[in-house]
Coordinates of N, CA and C in Angstrom, one line a residue:
M1 N 0.7 -10.5 4.9 CA 0.2 -9.2 5.3 C 0.9 -8.1 4.6
L2 N 0.1 -7.1 4.2 CA 0.6 -6.0 3.5 C 1.0 -4.9 4.5
S3 N 2.1 -4.2 4.3 CA 2.5 -3.1 5.2 C 3.3 -2.1 4.3
P4 N 3.5 -0.9 4.8 CA 4.3 0.1 4.1 C 5.7 -0.4 3.8
A5 N 6.2 -0.1 2.7 CA 7.6 -0.5 2.4 C 8.5 0.4 3.3
P6 N 9.8 -0.1 3.5 CA 10.7 0.6 4.4 C 10.9 2.1 4.0
H7 N 10.8 2.4 2.8 CA 11.1 3.7 2.3 C 9.9 4.6 2.3
I8 N 8.8 4.2 2.9 CA 7.5 4.9 2.9 C 7.3 5.4 4.4
H9 N 7.0 6.7 4.4 CA 6.6 7.4 5.7 C 5.2 7.9 5.5
H10 N 4.4 7.9 6.6 CA 3.0 8.3 6.5 C 2.5 9.0 7.8
A11 N 1.6 9.8 7.6 CA 0.9 10.5 8.7 C -0.5 10.7 8.4
T12 N -1.4 10.5 9.4 CA -2.8 10.6 9.1 C -3.4 11.8 10.0
G13 N -4.2 12.6 9.4 CA -4.9 13.7 10.1 C -6.4 13.7 9.9
A14 N -7.0 14.7 10.3 CA -8.5 14.8 10.2 C -9.0 14.7 8.7
H15 N -8.2 15.2 7.8 CA -8.6 15.3 6.4 C -8.1 14.2 5.5
G16 N -7.3 13.3 6.0 CA -6.7 12.2 5.2 C -5.3 11.8 5.6
T17 N -4.6 11.1 4.7 CA -3.3 10.6 5.0 C -2.3 11.1 4.0
A18 N -1.1 11.5 4.5 CA -0.1 11.9 3.6 C 1.0 10.8 3.6
V19 N 1.3 10.3 2.4 CA 2.3 9.2 2.3 C 3.5 9.7 1.5
L20 N 4.7 9.6 2.1 CA 5.9 10.1 1.4 C 6.8 8.9 1.0
D21 N 7.1 8.8 -0.3 CA 8.0 7.8 -0.8 C 9.4 8.5 -0.9
V22 N 10.2 8.2 0.1 CA 11.5 9.0 0.2 C 12.5 8.6 -0.9
R23 N 12.3 7.4 -1.5 CA 13.2 7.0 -2.6 C 12.9 7.9 -3.8
R24 N 11.7 8.1 -4.1 CA 11.3 8.9 -5.3 C 11.1 10.4 -5.0
G25 N 11.0 10.7 -3.7 CA 10.7 12.1 -3.3 C 9.3 12.5 -3.7
A26 N 8.4 11.6 -3.7 CA 7.0 11.8 -4.1 C 6.0 11.6 -3.0
W27 N 5.0 12.5 -3.0 CA 4.0 12.5 -2.0 C 2.7 11.8 -2.6
L28 N 2.0 11.1 -1.8 CA 0.7 10.6 -2.2 C -0.3 11.1 -1.1
M29 N -1.3 11.8 -1.5 CA -2.3 12.3 -0.6 C -3.6 11.5 -0.7
L30 N -4.0 10.9 0.4 CA -5.1 10.0 0.5 C -6.3 10.7 1.1
D31 N -7.4 10.7 0.4 CA -8.6 11.3 1.0 C -9.1 10.4 2.2
Q32 N -10.3 10.8 2.8 CA -10.7 10.1 4.0 C -11.1 8.6 3.7
D33 N -11.7 8.3 2.5 CA -12.0 6.9 2.2 C -10.7 6.1 2.0
A34 N -9.8 6.7 1.2 CA -8.5 6.0 1.0 C -7.8 5.8 2.3
S35 N -7.9 6.8 3.2 CA -7.2 6.7 4.5 C -7.8 5.6 5.4
K36 N -9.1 5.3 5.2 CA -9.7 4.2 5.9 C -9.1 2.9 5.4
I37 N -8.8 2.8 4.1 CA -8.2 1.6 3.6 C -6.8 1.5 4.1
W38 N -6.1 2.6 4.1 CA -4.7 2.6 4.6 C -4.6 2.2 6.0
H39 N -5.5 2.7 6.8 CA -5.6 2.4 8.3 C -5.9 0.9 8.5
A40 N -6.8 0.4 7.7 CA -7.2 -1.0 7.8 C -6.0 -1.9 7.5
L41 N -5.2 -1.5 6.5 CA -4.0 -2.3 6.2 C -2.9 -2.1 7.2
T42 N -2.6 -0.9 7.6 CA -1.4 -0.7 8.5 C -1.7 -0.9 9.9
V43 N -2.9 -0.8 10.4 CA -3.3 -1.0 11.8 C -4.0 -2.3 12.1
R44 N -5.0 -2.6 11.3 CA -5.8 -3.8 11.5 C -5.2 -5.0 10.8
G45 N -4.3 -4.8 9.9 CA -3.7 -5.9 9.2 C -4.4 -6.4 8.0
G46 N -5.5 -5.8 7.6 CA -6.2 -6.3 6.4 C -7.5 -5.5 6.2
T47 N -8.1 -5.8 5.1 CA -9.3 -5.0 4.7 C -10.6 -5.9 4.9
A48 N -10.5 -7.0 5.6 CA -11.7 -7.8 5.9 C -12.8 -7.0 6.5
S49 N -14.0 -7.1 5.9 CA -15.2 -6.4 6.4 C -15.2 -4.9 6.1
L50 N -14.1 -4.3 5.6 CA -14.1 -2.9 5.3 C -15.1 -2.4 4.3
A51 N -15.3 -3.3 3.3 CA -16.3 -2.9 2.2 C -17.7 -2.7 2.8
D52 N -18.1 -3.6 3.7 CA -19.4 -3.4 4.4 C -19.4 -2.1 5.3
E53 N -18.3 -1.9 5.9 CA -18.2 -0.7 6.8 C -18.4 0.6 5.9
L54 N -17.8 0.6 4.7 CA -17.9 1.8 3.9 C -19.2 1.8 3.1
A55 N -19.7 0.7 2.7 CA -20.9 0.7 1.8 C -22.2 0.8 2.5
V56 N -22.4 0.1 3.6 CA -23.7 0.0 4.2 C -24.2 1.4 4.6
P57 N -23.5 2.2 5.3 CA -24.0 3.5 5.8 C -24.4 4.4 4.6
T58 N -23.8 4.2 3.4 CA -24.1 5.1 2.3 C -25.0 4.5 1.3
G59 N -25.4 3.2 1.5 CA -26.3 2.6 0.6 C -25.7 2.1 -0.7
Q60 N -24.4 1.9 -0.7 CA -23.7 1.4 -1.9 C -23.6 -0.1 -1.8
D61 N -23.2 -0.7 -3.0 CA -23.1 -2.1 -3.1 C -21.7 -2.5 -2.5
P62 N -21.8 -3.4 -1.5 CA -20.5 -3.8 -0.9 C -19.5 -4.5 -1.8
Q63 N -20.1 -5.3 -2.8 CA -19.2 -5.9 -3.8 C -18.4 -4.9 -4.6
A64 N -19.1 -3.9 -5.1 CA -18.5 -2.8 -5.9 C -17.4 -2.1 -5.1
I65 N -17.7 -1.9 -3.8 CA -16.7 -1.2 -2.9 C -15.5 -2.2 -2.7
E66 N -15.8 -3.5 -2.5 CA -14.7 -4.5 -2.4 C -13.8 -4.5 -3.6
D67 N -14.4 -4.4 -4.8 CA -13.6 -4.3 -6.0 C -12.7 -3.1 -6.1
E68 N -13.3 -2.0 -5.7 CA -12.5 -0.7 -5.7 C -11.4 -0.8 -4.7
I69 N -11.6 -1.3 -3.5 CA -10.6 -1.5 -2.5 C -9.5 -2.4 -3.1
A70 N -9.8 -3.5 -3.7 CA -8.8 -4.4 -4.3 C -8.0 -3.6 -5.3
Q71 N -8.6 -2.9 -6.2 CA -7.9 -2.1 -7.2 C -6.9 -1.1 -6.6
F72 N -7.4 -0.4 -5.5 CA -6.6 0.6 -4.8 C -5.3 -0.1 -4.2
V73 N -5.6 -1.2 -3.5 CA -4.5 -1.9 -2.8 C -3.5 -2.5 -3.9
D74 N -4.0 -3.0 -5.0 CA -3.2 -3.5 -6.0 C -2.3 -2.4 -6.6
G75 N -2.9 -1.2 -6.8 CA -2.1 -0.1 -7.3 C -1.0 0.3 -6.3
L76 N -1.3 0.3 -5.0 CA -0.2 0.6 -4.0 C 0.9 -0.4 -4.0
T77 N 0.5 -1.7 -4.2 CA 1.4 -2.8 -4.2 C 2.3 -2.7 -5.4
A78 N 1.7 -2.5 -6.6 CA 2.4 -2.4 -7.8 C 3.4 -1.3 -7.9
S79 N 3.1 -0.2 -7.2 CA 4.0 1.0 -7.2 C 5.0 0.9 -6.1
G80 N 5.0 -0.2 -5.3 CA 6.0 -0.4 -4.3 C 5.8 0.4 -3.0
V81 N 4.6 1.0 -2.8 CA 4.2 1.6 -1.6 C 3.9 0.6 -0.5
L82 N 3.2 -0.4 -0.8 CA 3.0 -1.5 0.1 C 3.8 -2.8 -0.3
I83 N 4.2 -3.5 0.6 CA 4.9 -4.8 0.4 C 4.2 -5.9 1.1
D84 N 4.3 -7.1 0.6 CA 3.7 -8.3 1.3 C 4.8 -8.8 2.2
T85 N 4.6 -8.7 3.5 CA 5.6 -9.1 4.5 C 5.6 -10.7 4.6
N86 N 4.7 -11.4 4.0 CA 4.7 -12.8 4.0 C 5.6 -13.4 2.9
Q87 N 5.9 -12.6 2.0 CA 6.7 -13.0 0.9 C 8.2 -12.7 1.2
P88 N 9.1 -13.7 0.9 CA 10.5 -13.4 1.2 C 11.0 -12.2 0.2
P89 N 11.9 -11.4 0.7 CA 12.3 -10.3 -0.1 C 13.0 -10.8 -1.4
Q90 N 12.8 -10.1 -2.5 CA 13.4 -10.5 -3.7 C 14.9 -10.3 -3.7
Q91 N 15.6 -11.3 -4.1 CA 17.1 -11.2 -4.1 C 17.5 -10.6 -5.4
T92 N 18.4 -9.6 -5.2 CA 19.0 -9.0 -6.4 C 20.3 -9.7 -6.6
Q93 N 20.5 -10.0 -7.9 CA 21.8 -10.8 -8.2 C 22.8 -9.8 -8.6
H94 N 23.9 -9.7 -7.9 CA 25.0 -8.8 -8.2 C 26.0 -9.6 -9.0
R95 N 26.4 -9.1 -10.1 CA 27.4 -9.8 -10.9 C 28.7 -8.9 -11.0
W96 N 29.7 -9.5 -10.8 CA 31.0 -8.8 -10.9 C 31.7 -9.4 -12.1
W97 N 32.0 -8.5 -13.0 CA 32.6 -9.0 -14.3 C 34.1 -8.6 -14.3
R98 N 34.9 -9.5 -14.7 CA 36.3 -9.2 -14.9 C 36.6 -9.4 -16.4
R99 N 37.5 -8.6 -16.9 CA 37.9 -8.7 -18.3 C 39.3 -8.9 -18.4

């Protein structure tokens, strides 16, 4: 399951979602469609059937929307905004050198 990384804070309002990465001091502003994806991930636990929910009312191709959702989620994961909680945390190896 994907969820926001511990260093991510977010708030959703009528016009979208504001996401703050406190490590980088960077904001990410999500419009209403991106906020629906964010909500699906953080509240519902996944994006299953979201493409149909977004595509059908507007007459768009659900597969095309599914591809766009996947790209968006992949980008958030690659940038460290979302983490996969099913994966064990990566261990960093600390080395102490003596001379």
